[in-house]
Coordinates of C-alpha atoms in Angstrom, one line a residue:
M911 CA 41.4 13.1 4.2
T912 CA 38.7 11.2 2.3
L913 CA 36.1 9.0 3.9
F914 CA 37.1 6.0 1.7
P915 CA 40.8 6.5 0.8
E916 CA 41.2 3.1 -0.8
S917 CA 39.4 1.9 -3.9
A918 CA 38.1 -1.2 -2.1
S919 CA 36.7 1.0 0.6
A920 CA 35.2 3.3 -2.1
R921 CA 33.5 0.3 -3.7
A922 CA 32.2 -0.9 -0.3
G923 CA 30.9 2.6 0.3
W924 CA 29.0 2.6 -2.9
R925 CA 27.5 -0.8 -2.2
L926 CA 26.4 0.4 1.2
L927 CA 24.7 3.4 -0.3
L928 CA 22.9 1.2 -2.9
A929 CA 21.9 -1.2 -0.1
W930 CA 20.6 1.7 1.9
L931 CA 18.5 3.0 -1.0
L932 CA 17.1 -0.4 -1.7
L933 CA 16.4 -1.3 1.9
N934 CA 14.9 2.2 2.4
A935 CA 12.5 1.7 -0.5
L936 CA 11.3 -1.7 0.8
L937 CA 10.8 -0.3 4.3
L938 CA 8.8 2.6 2.9
T939 CA 6.3 0.4 1.1
P940 CA 3.7 0.6 3.9
E941 CA 3.1 4.1 2.6
P942 CA 2.4 3.3 -1.1
P943 CA 2.2 6.1 -3.8
W944 CA -1.6 5.7 -4.1
A945 CA -1.9 6.7 -0.4
G946 CA -0.9 10.3 -1.3
F947 CA 1.8 12.2 -3.2
P948 CA 4.4 13.3 -2.2
P949 CA 4.7 10.4 0.3
R950 CA 4.7 11.3 4.0
H951 CA 8.2 9.8 4.6
W952 CA 11.3 9.7 2.4
L953 CA 13.6 8.2 4.9
A954 CA 12.9 5.1 7.0
L955 CA 14.7 5.1 10.3
E956 CA 14.8 1.4 10.4
A957 CA 17.3 1.3 7.5
P958 CA 20.2 3.1 9.2
L959 CA 19.5 1.2 12.4
L960 CA 19.8 -2.2 10.6
L961 CA 22.8 -1.1 8.5
G962 CA 24.6 0.2 11.6
L963 CA 24.1 -3.2 13.4
L964 CA 25.4 -5.1 10.3
L965 CA 28.5 -2.8 10.0
L966 CA 29.4 -3.4 13.7
M967 CA 29.4 -7.2 13.1
P968 CA 32.7 -8.8 12.2
A969 CA 32.9 -10.6 8.8
S970 CA 31.7 -14.1 9.5
R971 CA 29.1 -16.6 8.5
L972 CA 26.9 -15.2 11.2
R973 CA 27.1 -11.8 9.5
Q974 CA 26.2 -13.4 6.1
W975 CA 23.1 -14.9 7.7
A976 CA 22.3 -11.5 9.3
C977 CA 22.5 -9.8 5.9
A978 CA 20.1 -12.4 4.5
G979 CA 17.8 -11.8 7.5
V980 CA 17.7 -8.1 6.9
A981 CA 16.9 -8.7 3.2
L982 CA 14.1 -11.0 4.3
I983 CA 12.8 -8.4 6.7
G984 CA 12.6 -5.8 3.8
L985 CA 10.9 -8.3 1.5
S986 CA 8.4 -9.3 4.2
I987 CA 7.5 -5.7 4.8
A988 CA 7.0 -5.1 1.1
L989 CA 4.9 -8.2 0.7
G990 CA 2.7 -7.3 3.6
A991 CA 2.3 -3.8 2.2
L992 CA 1.3 -5.2 -1.2
G993 CA -1.3 -7.4 0.5
D994 CA -2.6 -4.4 2.4
G995 CA -2.9 -2.4 -0.8
L996 CA -4.8 -5.2 -2.6
M997 CA -7.1 -5.5 0.4
Q998 CA -7.8 -1.8 0.4
A999 CA -8.6 -1.9 -3.3
M1000 CA -10.8 -5.0 -3.1
Q1001 CA -12.5 -4.8 0.3
G1002 CA -11.9 -1.3 1.6
R1003 CA -10.0 -2.4 4.7
S1004 CA -6.5 -3.0 6.0
I1005 CA -5.1 -6.5 5.8
N1006 CA -5.3 -8.6 9.0
L1007 CA -2.5 -11.1 8.8
Y1008 CA -4.0 -13.1 11.7
T1009 CA -7.1 -13.9 9.7
D1010 CA -6.4 -13.2 6.1
L1011 CA -3.5 -15.6 5.6
S1012 CA -6.1 -18.4 5.6
L1013 CA -7.5 -16.8 2.4
L1014 CA -4.4 -17.6 0.4
P1015 CA -5.9 -20.9 -1.0
I1016 CA -9.1 -19.1 -1.9
L1017 CA -7.1 -16.3 -3.6
I1018 CA -5.1 -18.8 -5.7
E1019 CA -8.3 -20.6 -6.7
L1020 CA -9.8 -17.2 -7.7
L1021 CA -6.7 -16.4 -9.8
V1022 CA -6.8 -19.8 -11.5
A1023 CA -10.6 -19.4 -12.2
N1024 CA -10.1 -15.9 -13.8
L1025 CA -6.6 -16.0 -15.3
G1026 CA -6.3 -19.7 -16.1
L1027 CA -3.7 -22.1 -14.6
A1028 CA -0.9 -21.2 -17.1
L1029 CA -1.2 -17.4 -16.6
T1030 CA -1.5 -17.8 -12.8
L1031 CA 1.7 -19.9 -12.7
A1032 CA 3.4 -17.4 -14.9
V1033 CA 2.4 -14.5 -12.7
T1034 CA 3.3 -16.3 -9.6
C1035 CA 6.7 -17.4 -11.0
A1036 CA 7.4 -13.8 -12.2
L1037 CA 6.6 -12.4 -8.8
G1038 CA 8.7 -15.0 -7.1
L1039 CA 11.7 -14.4 -9.3
A1040 CA 11.4 -10.6 -8.9
L1041 CA 11.3 -11.0 -5.1
F1042 CA 14.2 -13.4 -5.2
A1043 CA 16.2 -11.0 -7.4
V1044 CA 15.6 -8.1 -5.1
G1045 CA 16.3 -10.1 -2.0
W1046 CA 19.5 -11.6 -3.5
A1047 CA 20.7 -8.2 -4.7
L1048 CA 20.1 -6.6 -1.3
S1049 CA 21.7 -9.5 0.6
A1050 CA 24.8 -9.4 -1.7
L1051 CA 25.2 -5.6 -1.3
L1052 CA 24.9 -5.8 2.4
A1053 CA 27.4 -8.7 2.6
A1054 CA 29.9 -6.7 0.5
S1055 CA 29.6 -3.7 2.8
H1056 CA 31.6 -4.6 5.8
R1057 CA 34.6 -3.9 7.9
P1058 CA 37.6 -3.5 7.6
R1059 CA 36.8 -1.8 4.3
L1060 CA 34.4 0.6 6.1
P1061 CA 35.4 2.4 9.3
R1062 CA 33.8 1.2 12.5
G1063 CA 32.7 4.7 13.3
L1064 CA 30.3 4.7 10.3
G1065 CA 28.4 1.8 11.8
V1066 CA 28.2 3.6 15.1
A1067 CA 27.0 6.8 13.4
L1068 CA 24.3 4.9 11.5
L1069 CA 23.2 3.1 14.6
A1070 CA 23.1 6.3 16.6
F1071 CA 21.2 8.1 13.8
G1072 CA 18.5 5.3 13.6
A1073 CA 18.1 4.9 17.3
G1074 CA 18.2 8.6 18.0
G1075 CA 15.6 9.2 15.2
L1076 CA 13.3 6.6 16.7
A1077 CA 13.6 8.2 20.1
L1078 CA 12.8 11.6 18.7
Q1079 CA 9.9 10.2 16.8
H1080 CA 8.5 8.6 19.9
A1081 CA 8.8 12.0 21.6
G1082 CA 6.8 13.6 18.7
R1083 CA 9.7 15.7 17.5
L1084 CA 9.7 14.4 13.9
E1085 CA 6.1 15.1 12.9
A1086 CA 6.9 17.9 10.5
T1087 CA 9.7 16.0 8.8
R1088 CA 9.9 13.4 6.0
I1089 CA 11.7 11.0 8.4
G1090 CA 9.8 8.2 10.1
S1091 CA 9.4 4.5 10.7
P1092 CA 6.5 3.2 8.5
A1093 CA 7.8 -0.4 8.6
L1094 CA 7.9 -0.5 12.4
G1095 CA 4.5 1.1 12.5
F1096 CA 3.1 -1.5 10.1
V1097 CA 4.5 -4.4 12.2
T1098 CA 3.3 -2.8 15.5
F1099 CA -0.2 -2.3 14.0
E1100 CA -0.4 -5.9 12.8
W1101 CA 0.9 -7.3 16.1
Q1102 CA -1.7 -5.2 18.1
R1103 CA -4.4 -6.2 15.6
A1104 CA -3.5 -9.9 15.9
M1105 CA -3.7 -9.7 19.7
E1106 CA -7.1 -7.9 19.4
T1107 CA -8.3 -10.5 16.9
R1108 CA -7.2 -13.3 19.1
H1109 CA -9.2 -11.9 22.1
A1110 CA -12.2 -11.2 19.8
L1111 CA -12.1 -14.8 18.5
A1112 CA -12.1 -16.0 22.1
A1113 CA -15.1 -13.8 22.9
F1114 CA -16.8 -15.1 19.7
G1115 CA -16.3 -18.6 21.0
G1116 CA -18.3 -17.6 24.0
Q1117 CA -21.1 -16.3 21.7
L1118 CA -21.1 -19.7 19.9
E1119 CA -21.6 -21.5 23.2
N1120 CA -24.6 -19.3 23.9
D1121 CA -26.6 -21.0 21.1
P1122 CA -30.4 -20.5 21.3
G1123 CA -30.8 -23.7 19.2
A1124 CA -33.3 -24.3 16.5
R1125 CA -36.5 -22.2 16.9
A1126 CA -39.6 -22.6 14.7
L1127 CA -41.1 -19.7 12.8
P1128 CA -44.8 -20.3 13.4
G1129 CA -45.8 -17.2 11.3
L1130 CA -44.3 -18.8 8.2
A1131 CA -45.9 -22.2 8.6
G1132 CA -47.0 -23.4 5.2
V1133 CA -45.2 -20.5 3.5
D1134 CA -42.4 -21.0 0.9
V1135 CA -39.5 -18.8 1.8
V1136 CA -36.9 -17.9 -0.9
L1137 CA -33.7 -16.1 0.3
G1138 CA -31.8 -14.9 -2.7
F1139 CA -28.4 -13.2 -2.5
I1140 CA -27.6 -11.0 -5.5
E1141 CA -23.8 -10.8 -6.1
S1142 CA -22.2 -7.4 -5.5
Y1143 CA -25.5 -5.6 -5.1
G1144 CA -24.9 -2.8 -2.7
V1145 CA -26.6 0.5 -2.1
A1146 CA -23.9 2.3 -4.1
A1147 CA -25.6 0.9 -7.2
I1148 CA -28.7 2.9 -6.1
E1149 CA -27.1 6.0 -4.6
R1150 CA -23.9 6.7 -6.6
E1151 CA -23.5 8.0 -10.1
P1152 CA -23.3 6.8 -12.8
F1153 CA -24.7 3.5 -11.6
A1154 CA -27.9 5.0 -10.1
D1155 CA -28.9 6.3 -13.6
E1156 CA -29.5 2.8 -14.6
I1157 CA -30.5 1.0 -11.4
R1158 CA -33.1 3.4 -10.0
P1159 CA -35.3 3.3 -13.1
R1160 CA -34.9 -0.5 -13.0
L1161 CA -36.2 -0.6 -9.4
A1162 CA -39.1 1.7 -10.3
R1163 CA -40.1 -0.6 -13.1
M1164 CA -39.6 -3.6 -10.9
E1165 CA -41.9 -2.1 -8.3
S1166 CA -44.7 -1.3 -10.7
E1167 CA -44.5 -4.6 -12.5
L1168 CA -44.7 -6.6 -9.3
A1169 CA -47.6 -4.4 -8.1
A1170 CA -49.4 -5.2 -11.5
S1171 CA -48.9 -8.9 -10.6
G1172 CA -50.6 -8.4 -7.3
L1173 CA -47.4 -8.5 -5.2
S1174 CA -46.4 -6.2 -2.4
M1175 CA -42.8 -5.1 -1.8
V1176 CA -40.9 -3.4 1.1
T1177 CA -37.2 -2.6 1.2
G1178 CA -34.7 -2.2 4.0
R1179 CA -31.1 -1.4 4.4
V1180 CA -28.7 -4.1 5.8
T1181 CA -25.1 -3.7 6.8
A1182 CA -23.1 -6.6 5.5
S1183 CA -20.1 -8.1 7.3
T1184 CA -17.7 -7.6 4.4
L1185 CA -17.1 -5.3 1.5
G1186 CA -16.0 -6.2 -2.0
G1187 CA -16.0 -10.0 -1.6
Q1188 CA -16.1 -13.1 0.7
S1189 CA -19.8 -13.6 0.0
W1190 CA -20.0 -16.8 2.1
L1191 CA -19.2 -14.8 5.2
N1192 CA -22.3 -12.7 4.7
H1193 CA -24.4 -15.8 3.9
A1194 CA -23.2 -17.3 7.2
T1195 CA -23.8 -14.0 9.1
L1196 CA -27.4 -13.9 8.1
L1197 CA -28.1 -17.6 8.7
S1198 CA -26.3 -17.8 12.1
G1199 CA -27.3 -14.4 13.5
L1200 CA -23.7 -13.7 14.4
P1201 CA -21.2 -11.3 12.8
I1202 CA -19.1 -13.7 10.7
T1203 CA -16.4 -11.3 9.6
S1204 CA -13.5 -13.6 8.9
Q1205 CA -12.7 -17.1 7.6
L1206 CA -11.6 -18.1 11.1
R1207 CA -15.0 -17.1 12.5
F1208 CA -16.7 -19.0 9.7
E1209 CA -14.8 -22.2 10.5
L1210 CA -15.4 -21.8 14.3
M1211 CA -19.1 -21.4 13.6
L1212 CA -19.2 -24.6 11.5
N1213 CA -17.0 -26.6 13.9
R1214 CA -19.2 -25.6 16.9
H1215 CA -22.3 -26.7 15.0
R1216 CA -24.0 -23.3 15.7
S1217 CA -27.8 -23.4 14.9
T1218 CA -28.9 -21.3 11.9
L1219 CA -32.0 -20.3 10.0
V1220 CA -31.6 -23.6 8.2
D1221 CA -32.4 -25.4 11.5
D1222 CA -35.1 -22.9 12.3
F1223 CA -36.9 -23.7 9.1
S1224 CA -36.5 -27.4 9.6
A1225 CA -38.1 -26.9 13.0
S1226 CA -41.0 -25.1 11.1
A1227 CA -41.6 -28.2 8.9
H1228 CA -39.9 -26.6 5.9
R1229 CA -37.8 -28.7 3.5
T1230 CA -34.5 -26.8 3.2
L1231 CA -32.6 -26.4 -0.1
A1232 CA -29.4 -24.7 -1.1
V1233 CA -29.0 -23.6 -4.7
M1234 CA -25.4 -22.6 -5.3
P1235 CA -24.4 -22.4 -8.9
G1236 CA -21.0 -21.0 -7.9
I1237 CA -20.0 -24.2 -6.1
I1238 CA -18.1 -26.3 -8.6
R1239 CA -16.7 -29.0 -6.3
D1240 CA -17.6 -30.9 -3.1
W1241 CA -19.1 -28.5 -0.5
P1242 CA -18.7 -30.0 3.0
E1243 CA -19.7 -26.7 4.5
G1244 CA -23.2 -27.1 3.0
R1245 CA -23.6 -30.5 4.6
Q1246 CA -22.5 -29.0 8.0
L1247 CA -25.2 -26.4 7.7
G1248 CA -27.7 -29.2 7.4
Y1249 CA -29.7 -28.5 4.2
D1250 CA -32.0 -31.3 3.1
E1251 CA -30.9 -30.8 -0.5
I1252 CA -27.9 -29.1 -2.0
H1253 CA -27.8 -28.2 -5.7
T1254 CA -24.5 -27.0 -7.0
A1255 CA -23.2 -26.2 -10.5
D1256 CA -22.9 -29.9 -11.4
S1257 CA -26.4 -30.9 -10.2
L1258 CA -28.5 -28.0 -11.5
G1259 CA -28.6 -29.6 -15.0
Y1260 CA -27.3 -26.6 -16.9
R1261 CA -26.2 -27.6 -20.5
G1262 CA -25.6 -24.1 -21.9
P1263 CA -22.2 -22.3 -22.2
P1264 CA -20.5 -20.6 -19.2
M1265 CA -21.2 -17.0 -18.9
G1266 CA -17.7 -15.7 -18.5
W1267 CA -16.7 -16.2 -14.9
A1268 CA -20.2 -17.4 -14.0
S1269 CA -21.1 -21.0 -14.5
M1270 CA -24.6 -20.1 -15.6
P1271 CA -26.9 -17.1 -16.0
D1272 CA -29.1 -15.9 -13.2
Q1273 CA -32.3 -16.6 -15.2
F1274 CA -31.5 -20.3 -15.3
T1275 CA -30.8 -20.4 -11.6
W1276 CA -34.1 -18.7 -10.8
K1277 CA -35.9 -21.0 -13.2
R1278 CA -34.5 -24.0 -11.4
V1279 CA -35.6 -22.7 -8.0
G1280 CA -39.1 -22.3 -9.5
D1281 CA -39.0 -25.9 -10.7
Y1282 CA -38.1 -27.1 -7.2
L1283 CA -40.9 -25.1 -5.7
D1284 CA -43.4 -26.4 -8.3
A1285 CA -42.3 -30.0 -7.6
A1286 CA -42.7 -29.5 -3.9
S1287 CA -46.2 -28.0 -4.4
A1288 CA -47.3 -30.8 -6.6
S1289 CA -46.3 -33.4 -4.0
A1290 CA -48.0 -31.5 -1.1
T1291 CA -50.7 -33.5 0.8
G1292 CA -51.9 -31.0 3.3
A1293 CA -52.5 -27.3 3.7
S1294 CA -49.2 -26.7 5.6
S1295 CA -47.0 -29.6 4.5
H1296 CA -44.1 -29.5 2.1
A1297 CA -43.3 -25.8 2.6
T1298 CA -39.9 -25.0 1.3
F1299 CA -37.0 -22.8 2.4
V1300 CA -34.5 -22.1 -0.5
E1301 CA -31.3 -20.2 -0.2
L1302 CA -29.6 -19.3 -3.4
A1303 CA -26.7 -17.2 -4.5
T1304 CA -26.7 -15.7 -8.0
L1305 CA -23.6 -15.2 -10.2
S1306 CA -24.3 -12.9 -13.2
S1307 CA -23.4 -9.8 -11.3
H1308 CA -20.1 -11.1 -10.1
A1309 CA -17.0 -9.2 -11.1
P1310 CA -15.8 -8.6 -13.8
W1311 CA -19.4 -8.4 -15.0
S1312 CA -19.0 -10.0 -18.4
P1313 CA -20.9 -10.9 -20.5
V1314 CA -24.0 -8.8 -19.8
I1315 CA -26.9 -10.7 -21.4
T1316 CA -30.7 -10.2 -21.7
L1317 CA -33.6 -12.3 -20.5
V1318 CA -35.0 -15.0 -22.7
D1319 CA -38.5 -16.3 -22.7
W1320 CA -38.9 -18.1 -19.4
D1321 CA -40.7 -21.0 -21.0
S1322 CA -37.7 -21.6 -23.3
V1323 CA -35.1 -21.7 -20.6
G1324 CA -35.1 -25.6 -20.5
D1325 CA -31.6 -27.0 -19.8
G1326 CA -29.9 -23.7 -20.7
Q1327 CA -29.0 -24.5 -24.3
V1328 CA -31.1 -21.4 -25.3
F1329 CA -28.2 -19.3 -23.9
S1330 CA -25.8 -20.7 -26.6
R1331 CA -26.3 -17.5 -28.5
W1332 CA -23.9 -15.9 -26.0
A1333 CA -21.3 -18.6 -26.2
G1334 CA -17.9 -17.0 -26.0
A1335 CA -19.3 -13.6 -25.3
G1336 CA -17.7 -13.5 -21.9
D1337 CA -14.3 -15.0 -22.8
D1338 CA -12.7 -11.6 -22.2
Y1339 CA -13.3 -11.7 -18.5
A1340 CA -9.7 -12.5 -17.7
S1341 CA -8.5 -9.4 -19.5
L1342 CA -11.2 -7.3 -17.9
W1343 CA -9.6 -7.7 -14.5
Q1344 CA -6.8 -5.4 -15.8
N1345 CA -9.2 -2.7 -17.1
T1346 CA -11.0 -1.1 -14.1
E1347 CA -12.8 1.4 -16.4
A1348 CA -14.3 -1.4 -18.5
M1349 CA -15.4 -3.3 -15.4
R1350 CA -17.0 -0.1 -14.0
A1351 CA -18.9 0.3 -17.2
H1352 CA -20.2 -3.3 -17.0
Y1353 CA -21.2 -3.1 -13.3
A1354 CA -24.6 -1.4 -13.5
P1355 CA -25.8 -3.4 -16.6
A1356 CA -25.0 -6.6 -14.7
I1357 CA -26.9 -5.5 -11.6
D1358 CA -29.8 -4.5 -13.9
Y1359 CA -29.9 -8.0 -15.4
A1360 CA -29.7 -9.6 -12.0
L1361 CA -32.7 -7.6 -10.8
Q1362 CA -34.7 -8.3 -13.9
A1363 CA -34.1 -12.0 -13.4
A1364 CA -35.1 -11.9 -9.8
A1365 CA -38.2 -9.8 -10.6
G1366 CA -39.2 -12.2 -13.4
F1367 CA -39.0 -15.1 -10.9
A1368 CA -41.2 -13.2 -8.5
E1369 CA -43.9 -12.5 -11.1
R1370 CA -44.0 -16.2 -12.0
Q1371 CA -43.6 -17.9 -8.6
V1372 CA -44.5 -15.6 -5.7
G1373 CA -48.0 -15.7 -4.4
E1374 CA -49.9 -15.5 -1.1
H1375 CA -48.0 -18.5 0.3
T1376 CA -44.6 -17.2 -0.6
L1377 CA -42.1 -14.8 1.1
M1378 CA -39.2 -13.8 -1.1
L1379 CA -36.2 -11.9 0.3
I1380 CA -33.7 -10.5 -2.2
L1381 CA -30.6 -8.8 -0.9
G1382 CA -27.0 -8.0 -1.9
D1383 CA -24.3 -10.2 -0.5
H1384 CA -21.9 -7.2 -0.3
Q1385 CA -21.0 -3.9 -2.0
A1386 CA -18.7 -4.1 -5.0
A1387 CA -15.0 -3.3 -4.5
P1388 CA -14.1 0.4 -3.8
S1389 CA -12.0 0.4 -6.9
I1390 CA -15.2 0.1 -8.9
I1391 CA -17.8 2.1 -7.0
G1392 CA -15.5 4.7 -5.4
P1393 CA -13.8 5.2 -2.0
H1394 CA -15.5 4.7 1.3
P1395 CA -18.7 3.1 0.1
G1396 CA -19.7 1.5 3.4
R1397 CA -21.1 -2.0 3.7
D1398 CA -24.8 -1.4 3.3
V1399 CA -26.9 -3.5 0.9
P1400 CA -30.6 -3.4 -0.1
L1401 CA -33.0 -6.0 1.2
H1402 CA -36.2 -6.4 -0.8
V1403 CA -39.1 -8.4 0.7
I1404 CA -41.9 -9.5 -1.7
S1405 CA -45.1 -11.4 -1.1
G1406 CA -48.6 -11.8 -2.5
D1407 CA -49.9 -11.5 1.1
P1408 CA -49.3 -7.9 2.5
A1409 CA -49.8 -9.3 6.0
L1410 CA -46.5 -11.1 5.7
L1411 CA -44.7 -7.8 5.1
A1412 CA -46.4 -5.7 7.8
G1413 CA -43.7 -6.6 10.5
F1414 CA -40.9 -5.3 8.3
L1415 CA -42.6 -1.8 8.1
H1416 CA -42.4 -1.6 11.9
N1417 CA -38.6 -2.3 11.8
G1418 CA -37.2 0.4 9.5
F1419 CA -38.3 -0.9 6.1
R1420 CA -40.4 1.1 3.8
P1421 CA -42.8 0.4 1.0
G1422 CA -41.4 0.1 -2.5
A1423 CA -38.1 -0.8 -4.0
L1424 CA -35.8 2.0 -2.7
P1425 CA -34.0 1.4 0.7
P1426 CA -34.2 3.9 3.5
G1427 CA -31.3 6.1 4.6
P1428 CA -28.2 4.9 6.5
E1429 CA -29.8 5.7 9.9
A1430 CA -32.2 2.8 9.3
A1431 CA -29.5 0.2 8.5
I1432 CA -29.8 -3.2 10.3
P1433 CA -26.7 -5.4 10.8
M1434 CA -27.0 -8.5 8.7
S1435 CA -26.3 -10.5 11.9
Q1436 CA -29.7 -9.3 13.2
I1437 CA -31.9 -10.5 10.3
R1438 CA -32.4 -13.9 11.9
A1439 CA -33.6 -12.3 15.1
L1440 CA -35.8 -9.9 13.1
L1441 CA -37.5 -12.8 11.3
H1442 CA -38.2 -14.4 14.7
R1443 CA -39.7 -11.2 16.1
I1444 CA -42.0 -10.8 13.1
Y1445 CA -43.0 -14.5 12.7
A1446 CA -42.9 -15.7 16.3
A1447 CA -46.6 -16.3 16.3
P1448 CA -48.9 -18.0 13.8
P1449 CA -51.2 -15.7 11.8
A1450 CA -54.4 -14.7 13.5
L1451 CA -56.5 -16.1 10.7
S1452 CA -55.7 -19.0 8.3
R1453 CA -54.8 -17.7 5.0
P1454 CA -57.0 -18.8 2.1
D1455 CA -55.4 -21.3 -0.3
A1456 CA -53.7 -19.4 -3.1
A1457 CA -51.7 -20.4 -6.1
R1458 CA -48.1 -19.4 -6.0
G1459 CA -48.2 -18.1 -9.5
S1460 CA -48.2 -19.6 -12.9

């Protein structure tokens, strides 16, 4: 006696087998091929469990909806696993569906900026059609595999196999086998993480309520403070090959050139809130003094009007500026942070060509910051009036790091037309996203240029009345710098007045351009408190008037 004696039953049996294989493949996606080969599991216990339930249902409209529901479950698991894989590659962490779904609009904007609207639409449509085709095929196969063409006992057997397997797995009896439940594990992990995140956000709300308010920094009265974030500049650029071969000599030259200009430099190690992206979360972390690790935390911080370093410098009689060349549209978040002036891509006066993904090169951005400081200095009427706090975020070292250009004469920067010699040089940036090796080759040269531009600014602008802090916003993606890079970034502090740097040396920083080891790392959320410890009191003696630099 054969299992499927009639041809209709045989066809139904083959459809069931195909449905099982397809559903099994979807449910195994939480263990992708790049996680290790051979994969840990070959058989997902959820598949026979779901198939058994469907086979026990009589043919009806309800069963058709159930078949579609099972297909949707498989697709949802696969989509979640795809998102998890992308997050692992870009930011070195698992996806958190509770917080990361809010990043979808930002992801779409990033795709449009890098691939163009047409290609983004094409990729999105292709992915959507592929998912629809897989879902439709699975739903159709499941709908065609039903009783009476298949014996009821088969459904009972599949259900028993799936349920029994899950029971054995729970008892630890399947550890040495290729049978498991990765989809159920993925869903359970995400649910538990969502609950933990929900509780953590509630606790974070309590932290926001405990706001110390704006506090002046008397030790920086009359001192211009420049806080510059260098895109994708992490300690991996200094400590990992092949990047260190280019960056360590650059830092050595930077240290000696600044010393020749009469400037002192100390360097610390700071642990950022993110890895591989989401720069604005690290900006907010440093400004607020709180760990802003997700978009939800960022929005909570803004909505609760948490005081920040911007408020602290306002209380210290500083004029506060934000220079953000990467902002290409209205920026309500900047207004919520309370800067006196906000300069974005449209208001910086750049008339040169775009530099690939970046709207303008770093040298132009730094030159504009110098112009703003010079203008404020020229309008000063007292020894301690018109001090300025500037926060800026550079772009030239943003992935995919094309084009890599060289510095021009600072006096020729003007409105940026001098950079026209590189017009079109970075037009390949969209294709570079598909070539990890090419991106990796461009990474160190881009960081080298970013450091040159920052050092050039320091030589021209930093004096005894200036404190300059340069730090990475986050490490580059693990797919570029290698697995498990950590989240540490360098923080260089530069001034023409060594007394302004002394407090950093008592808090784990060391002289020169190289950061200390991991044991000396300071969370980025503690930098605000560190500045208050160091500059809580005015200097013992008035500093002599000094030019900021020519």
